[in-house]
Amino acid sequence: TLSTQTDYRDGEAQTDPYSPEYVVPSGSVPELLTLATLTWGRGLPAGLAEVEMIERAREKRAWEATLPAMDNASQIMKRRKMMNDMERKEWAFREQEIEKLQEVQLEVLKKLLWRREKNQNELDAKRLDDHWQNYQKAKEEKVKKIQHDCALMLRKLIAKRKNVMGKLERRDIIKEYTDFASQTYAPLSRIGYFPDNHSERYVVKNFYLNTFAGLCELEASLPDSVTQVKIKAPKPKYTTTETGFIKRSARLEVDLAQVHQALLEKKNKVKEPKKPLRFLEKVEKPVPRPPTPILEKPSIEEEETELAVIFLQKLLRGRAIQNMMFEGKEKRLELIRELRTTHALQEDGQLLLKAEEEMTLALQQQHDLQMHKLSSVENHLAREEGRVLANIFDFLSKELVRLQEERKIHAFVMLAERQRRMREAEESGRRQVEERRRQEEDEIFKQAGEGDCTIDSYLEDIILSSMENTAEEQAREEIQRMAVEVNDIAYEMESRRTRLQSEEIVAELVYDFLIPEAEKMSIREKVRQSQRKHIYAAHQIIHRGTE
């Protein structure tokens, strides 16, 4: 009834496929054994290239089966012709493979160049962003500093304006103690008061916490239940086995007991009586309002008399207050004149203050206009600087890419020239070897008899194979030596080359390599056709003579 699931899939834990032992019966060569060199990860599972290789191997085996036996001279000639045709096909196939490999290498090189150019562009963009961020931060800091200085100067001007006349004021102790932002509650450190000095006097020092004897005394005063904790192991709810598993019967018993207890509680549940209200309040009735009094409407004559009396009282009172004010003015006439003179002086001072305020506002507006003009000029300068820097960086990056591309083109040209020389050398050597081999074969067939054909062919194969191996080794050594010399010369030329020389080299390569390439190919094809005619005529003459 139980199942498990592993953390790993079968595909993640898969090893190499199993290859069983096999026995090959005598006289049989299974086709499957020709693929013994293919292993898992190196050819298996088979792809398109492996399938093509298998098909070529089958075609070669079928061709080998169709080769005529070397019984007479005609069969030998036919066999030789078939072998030559097969050799040409193999060489053509090898050239196709080399071209495919070169195309793949060129594609990889293009991708690498594109990726490097992309990374370089991203790096340039990141650098420009960093420069822009740095300039922005410097600008913001400068603006903050200017704003801070402006606020500071404004506070100073406001403080000076409060006491324009330069009067000395006495200390108002009551005002300082009522204002919680005054020097009494929050003194400034520039005045000479440092609130952090002597702060250790406020640290709480406890004998029971700072000394060992106090800690021992405090521990002795605590009961044993605090220092010595007793823990009782809980009793298991289920009966378990020695290995720690719960039995199914015990689990069922516990479930049944819980269900039985729930049923008993539901059965014996008694309805609780309704509880009385806890918070009762007595609602008192409001006191009845007294009856609204009713006034009798006076007569018109009485109302007019009352209004006349009230008007007369107002007139008398106003006249009395006017007389009192006139008497007081006459008594304090000198004081009024003095106050009028001081008030005129105060008006002149207020006019001066107002003129100063207007002048200050005008200066501030003029300063704001100048700062705005300066900021706009700085913005334009920064924009022009960024544009010039971007153009310079763009030009430098393009020059760097152009120089790198020139070096790559030069290297490609050197490699192409070296490959062309190598192929020409191989082709000339192969042609000379074929000519020499054909002459030797013709001479051998002219001089040798029928009985010595097998021995001569065997010796001829051995000599040709040894000659081919020796020529191949010598050609490889010569090519490697020439490649080392060409690389040294190329590196030395690149180290000494200037910009003008690089441009001249690129122009010469474009003019001397790309344009004449079509002419060279056509000339080579013509030479190859003419050589084929001569070779074919020589073959016909030789074969006619041997026949």
PDB file of N, CA, C and O in Angstrom, residues 109-145:
ATOM      1  N   LEU A 109      33.706  33.086 -36.739  1.00  0.00           N
ATOM      2  CA  LEU A 109      34.465  34.332 -36.617  1.00  0.00           C
ATOM      3  C   LEU A 109      33.551  35.549 -36.738  1.00  0.00           C
ATOM      4  O   LEU A 109      33.708  36.537 -36.003  1.00  0.00           O
ATOM      5  N   LYS A 110      32.570  35.494 -37.645  1.00  0.00           N
ATOM      6  CA  LYS A 110      31.625  36.604 -37.772  1.00  0.00           C
ATOM      7  C   LYS A 110      30.812  36.782 -36.491  1.00  0.00           C
ATOM      8  O   LYS A 110      30.596  37.902 -36.027  1.00  0.00           O
ATOM      9  N   LYS A 111      30.366  35.657 -35.919  1.00  0.00           N
ATOM     10  CA  LYS A 111      29.597  35.748 -34.674  1.00  0.00           C
ATOM     11  C   LYS A 111      30.436  36.336 -33.548  1.00  0.00           C
ATOM     12  O   LYS A 111      29.970  37.166 -32.761  1.00  0.00           O
ATOM     13  N   LEU A 112      31.714  35.908 -33.464  1.00  0.00           N
ATOM     14  CA  LEU A 112      32.589  36.445 -32.423  1.00  0.00           C
ATOM     15  C   LEU A 112      32.817  37.940 -32.620  1.00  0.00           C
ATOM     16  O   LEU A 112      32.812  38.720 -31.646  1.00  0.00           O
ATOM     17  N   LEU A 113      33.018  38.356 -33.883  1.00  0.00           N
ATOM     18  CA  LEU A 113      33.211  39.784 -34.143  1.00  0.00           C
ATOM     19  C   LEU A 113      31.956  40.584 -33.796  1.00  0.00           C
ATOM     20  O   LEU A 113      32.041  41.668 -33.192  1.00  0.00           O
ATOM     21  N   TRP A 114      30.790  40.039 -34.174  1.00  0.00           N
ATOM     22  CA  TRP A 114      29.545  40.735 -33.848  1.00  0.00           C
ATOM     23  C   TRP A 114      29.339  40.824 -32.336  1.00  0.00           C
ATOM     24  O   TRP A 114      28.934  41.871 -31.824  1.00  0.00           O
ATOM     25  N   ARG A 115      29.655  39.726 -31.627  1.00  0.00           N
ATOM     26  CA  ARG A 115      29.488  39.740 -30.174  1.00  0.00           C
ATOM     27  C   ARG A 115      30.456  40.725 -29.519  1.00  0.00           C
ATOM     28  O   ARG A 115      30.087  41.465 -28.597  1.00  0.00           O
ATOM     29  N   ARG A 116      31.694  40.767 -30.022  1.00  0.00           N
ATOM     30  CA  ARG A 116      32.656  41.708 -29.453  1.00  0.00           C
ATOM     31  C   ARG A 116      32.238  43.156 -29.720  1.00  0.00           C
ATOM     32  O   ARG A 116      32.347  44.024 -28.847  1.00  0.00           O
ATOM     33  N   GLU A 117      31.739  43.423 -30.933  1.00  0.00           N
ATOM     34  CA  GLU A 117      31.288  44.773 -31.242  1.00  0.00           C
ATOM     35  C   GLU A 117      30.103  45.173 -30.361  1.00  0.00           C
ATOM     36  O   GLU A 117      30.026  46.301 -29.876  1.00  0.00           O
ATOM     37  N   LYS A 118      29.196  44.214 -30.123  1.00  0.00           N
ATOM     38  CA  LYS A 118      28.055  44.485 -29.252  1.00  0.00           C
ATOM     39  C   LYS A 118      28.510  44.784 -27.833  1.00  0.00           C
ATOM     40  O   LYS A 118      28.049  45.752 -27.202  1.00  0.00           O
ATOM     41  N   ASN A 119      29.449  43.975 -27.321  1.00  0.00           N
ATOM     42  CA  ASN A 119      29.961  44.222 -25.969  1.00  0.00           C
ATOM     43  C   ASN A 119      30.662  45.569 -25.879  1.00  0.00           C
ATOM     44  O   ASN A 119      30.535  46.292 -24.870  1.00  0.00           O
ATOM     45  N   GLN A 120      31.418  45.909 -26.934  1.00  0.00           N
ATOM     46  CA  GLN A 120      32.114  47.197 -26.939  1.00  0.00           C
ATOM     47  C   GLN A 120      31.119  48.363 -26.942  1.00  0.00           C
ATOM     48  O   GLN A 120      31.312  49.360 -26.239  1.00  0.00           O
ATOM     49  N   ASN A 121      30.048  48.226 -27.729  1.00  0.00           N
ATOM     50  CA  ASN A 121      29.022  49.278 -27.744  1.00  0.00           C
ATOM     51  C   ASN A 121      28.348  49.415 -26.379  1.00  0.00           C
ATOM     52  O   ASN A 121      28.092  50.525 -25.901  1.00  0.00           O
ATOM     53  N   GLU A 122      28.053  48.266 -25.757  1.00  0.00           N
ATOM     54  CA  GLU A 122      27.450  48.323 -24.425  1.00  0.00           C
ATOM     55  C   GLU A 122      28.395  48.980 -23.422  1.00  0.00           C
ATOM     56  O   GLU A 122      27.973  49.769 -22.567  1.00  0.00           O
ATOM     57  N   LEU A 123      29.690  48.640 -23.520  1.00  0.00           N
ATOM     58  CA  LEU A 123      30.666  49.236 -22.610  1.00  0.00           C
ATOM     59  C   LEU A 123      30.774  50.744 -22.823  1.00  0.00           C
ATOM     60  O   LEU A 123      30.837  51.532 -21.853  1.00  0.00           O
ATOM     61  N   ASP A 124      30.766  51.179 -24.089  1.00  0.00           N
ATOM     62  CA  ASP A 124      30.823  52.620 -24.374  1.00  0.00           C
ATOM     63  C   ASP A 124      29.584  53.331 -23.833  1.00  0.00           C
ATOM     64  O   ASP A 124      29.681  54.425 -23.240  1.00  0.00           O
ATOM     65  N   ALA A 125      28.417  52.710 -24.053  1.00  0.00           N
ATOM     66  CA  ALA A 125      27.182  53.316 -23.535  1.00  0.00           C
ATOM     67  C   ALA A 125      27.206  53.413 -22.009  1.00  0.00           C
ATOM     68  O   ALA A 125      26.778  54.421 -21.420  1.00  0.00           O
ATOM     69  N   LYS A 126      27.725  52.359 -21.369  1.00  0.00           N
ATOM     70  CA  LYS A 126      27.804  52.377 -19.910  1.00  0.00           C
ATOM     71  C   LYS A 126      28.754  53.466 -19.424  1.00  0.00           C
ATOM     72  O   LYS A 126      28.485  54.169 -18.443  1.00  0.00           O
ATOM     73  N   ARG A 127      29.891  53.620 -20.121  1.00  0.00           N
ATOM     74  CA  ARG A 127      30.824  54.671 -19.724  1.00  0.00           C
ATOM     75  C   ARG A 127      30.200  56.060 -19.876  1.00  0.00           C
ATOM     76  O   ARG A 127      30.361  56.928 -19.007  1.00  0.00           O
ATOM     77  N   LEU A 128      29.501  56.275 -21.001  1.00  0.00           N
ATOM     78  CA  LEU A 128      28.846  57.568 -21.188  1.00  0.00           C
ATOM     79  C   LEU A 128      27.786  57.820 -20.109  1.00  0.00           C
ATOM     80  O   LEU A 128      27.666  58.936 -19.597  1.00  0.00           O
ATOM     81  N   ASP A 129      27.036  56.770 -19.764  1.00  0.00           N
ATOM     82  CA  ASP A 129      26.049  56.918 -18.692  1.00  0.00           C
ATOM     83  C   ASP A 129      26.713  57.252 -17.373  1.00  0.00           C
ATOM     84  O   ASP A 129      26.212  58.082 -16.590  1.00  0.00           O
ATOM     85  N   ASP A 130      27.853  56.614 -17.088  1.00  0.00           N
ATOM     86  CA  ASP A 130      28.575  56.912 -15.847  1.00  0.00           C
ATOM     87  C   ASP A 130      29.048  58.361 -15.823  1.00  0.00           C
ATOM     88  O   ASP A 130      28.927  59.057 -14.791  1.00  0.00           O
ATOM     89  N   HIS A 131      29.599  58.825 -16.959  1.00  0.00           N
ATOM     90  CA  HIS A 131      30.032  60.226 -17.024  1.00  0.00           C
ATOM     91  C   HIS A 131      28.846  61.168 -16.802  1.00  0.00           C
ATOM     92  O   HIS A 131      28.949  62.159 -16.056  1.00  0.00           O
ATOM     93  N   TRP A 132      27.728  60.851 -17.467  1.00  0.00           N
ATOM     94  CA  TRP A 132      26.548  61.695 -17.315  1.00  0.00           C
ATOM     95  C   TRP A 132      26.041  61.695 -15.876  1.00  0.00           C
ATOM     96  O   TRP A 132      25.677  62.755 -15.344  1.00  0.00           O
ATOM     97  N   GLN A 133      26.032  60.537 -15.235  1.00  0.00           N
ATOM     98  CA  GLN A 133      25.600  60.455 -13.840  1.00  0.00           C
ATOM     99  C   GLN A 133      26.522  61.264 -12.933  1.00  0.00           C
ATOM    100  O   GLN A 133      26.064  61.953 -12.008  1.00  0.00           O
ATOM    101  N   ASN A 134      27.843  61.172 -13.197  1.00  0.00           N
ATOM    102  CA  ASN A 134      28.784  61.933 -12.370  1.00  0.00           C
ATOM    103  C   ASN A 134      28.551  63.435 -12.522  1.00  0.00           C
ATOM    104  O   ASN A 134      28.562  64.191 -11.535  1.00  0.00           O
ATOM    105  N   TYR A 135      28.354  63.880 -13.776  1.00  0.00           N
ATOM    106  CA  TYR A 135      28.083  65.304 -13.990  1.00  0.00           C
ATOM    107  C   TYR A 135      26.770  65.721 -13.326  1.00  0.00           C
ATOM    108  O   TYR A 135      26.673  66.816 -12.739  1.00  0.00           O
ATOM    109  N   GLN A 136      25.757  64.871 -13.409  1.00  0.00           N
ATOM    110  CA  GLN A 136      24.486  65.186 -12.778  1.00  0.00           C
ATOM    111  C   GLN A 136      24.619  65.284 -11.258  1.00  0.00           C
ATOM    112  O   GLN A 136      24.046  66.175 -10.623  1.00  0.00           O
ATOM    113  N   LYS A 137      25.385  64.333 -10.665  1.00  0.00           N
ATOM    114  CA  LYS A 137      25.590  64.377  -9.212  1.00  0.00           C
ATOM    115  C   LYS A 137      26.325  65.648  -8.804  1.00  0.00           C
ATOM    116  O   LYS A 137      25.979  66.303  -7.803  1.00  0.00           O
ATOM    117  N   ALA A 138      27.381  66.002  -9.573  1.00  0.00           N
ATOM    118  CA  ALA A 138      28.113  67.223  -9.252  1.00  0.00           C
ATOM    119  C   ALA A 138      27.206  68.447  -9.366  1.00  0.00           C
ATOM    120  O   ALA A 138      27.250  69.369  -8.532  1.00  0.00           O
ATOM    121  N   LYS A 139      26.365  68.461 -10.406  1.00  0.00           N
ATOM    122  CA  LYS A 139      25.446  69.582 -10.576  1.00  0.00           C
ATOM    123  C   LYS A 139      24.451  69.659  -9.424  1.00  0.00           C
ATOM    124  O   LYS A 139      24.181  70.744  -8.882  1.00  0.00           O
ATOM    125  N   GLU A 140      23.885  68.504  -9.026  1.00  0.00           N
ATOM    126  CA  GLU A 140      22.929  68.502  -7.918  1.00  0.00           C
ATOM    127  C   GLU A 140      23.582  68.955  -6.616  1.00  0.00           C
ATOM    128  O   GLU A 140      22.986  69.719  -5.836  1.00  0.00           O
ATOM    129  N   GLU A 141      24.798  68.483  -6.362  1.00  0.00           N
ATOM    130  CA  GLU A 141      25.497  68.912  -5.147  1.00  0.00           C
ATOM    131  C   GLU A 141      25.753  70.418  -5.167  1.00  0.00           C
ATOM    132  O   GLU A 141      25.612  71.105  -4.138  1.00  0.00           O
ATOM    133  N   LYS A 142      26.143  70.939  -6.326  1.00  0.00           N
ATOM    134  CA  LYS A 142      26.378  72.374  -6.430  1.00  0.00           C
ATOM    135  C   LYS A 142      25.094  73.163  -6.192  1.00  0.00           C
ATOM    136  O   LYS A 142      25.093  74.185  -5.477  1.00  0.00           O
ATOM    137  N   VAL A 143      23.971  72.697  -6.775  1.00  0.00           N
ATOM    138  CA  VAL A 143      22.684  73.376  -6.561  1.00  0.00           C
ATOM    139  C   VAL A 143      22.268  73.312  -5.097  1.00  0.00           C
ATOM    140  O   VAL A 143      21.780  74.300  -4.519  1.00  0.00           O
ATOM    141  N   LYS A 144      22.475  72.147  -4.451  1.00  0.00           N
ATOM    142  CA  LYS A 144      22.138  72.024  -3.022  1.00  0.00           C
ATOM    143  C   LYS A 144      22.973  72.980  -2.185  1.00  0.00           C
ATOM    144  O   LYS A 144      22.481  73.610  -1.242  1.00  0.00           O
ATOM    145  N   LYS A 145      24.257  73.084  -2.502  1.00  0.00           N
ATOM    146  CA  LYS A 145      25.121  73.988  -1.744  1.00  0.00           C
ATOM    147  C   LYS A 145      24.669  75.436  -1.917  1.00  0.00           C
ATOM    148  O   LYS A 145      24.629  76.217  -0.951  1.00  0.00           O
TER     149      LYS A 145
END
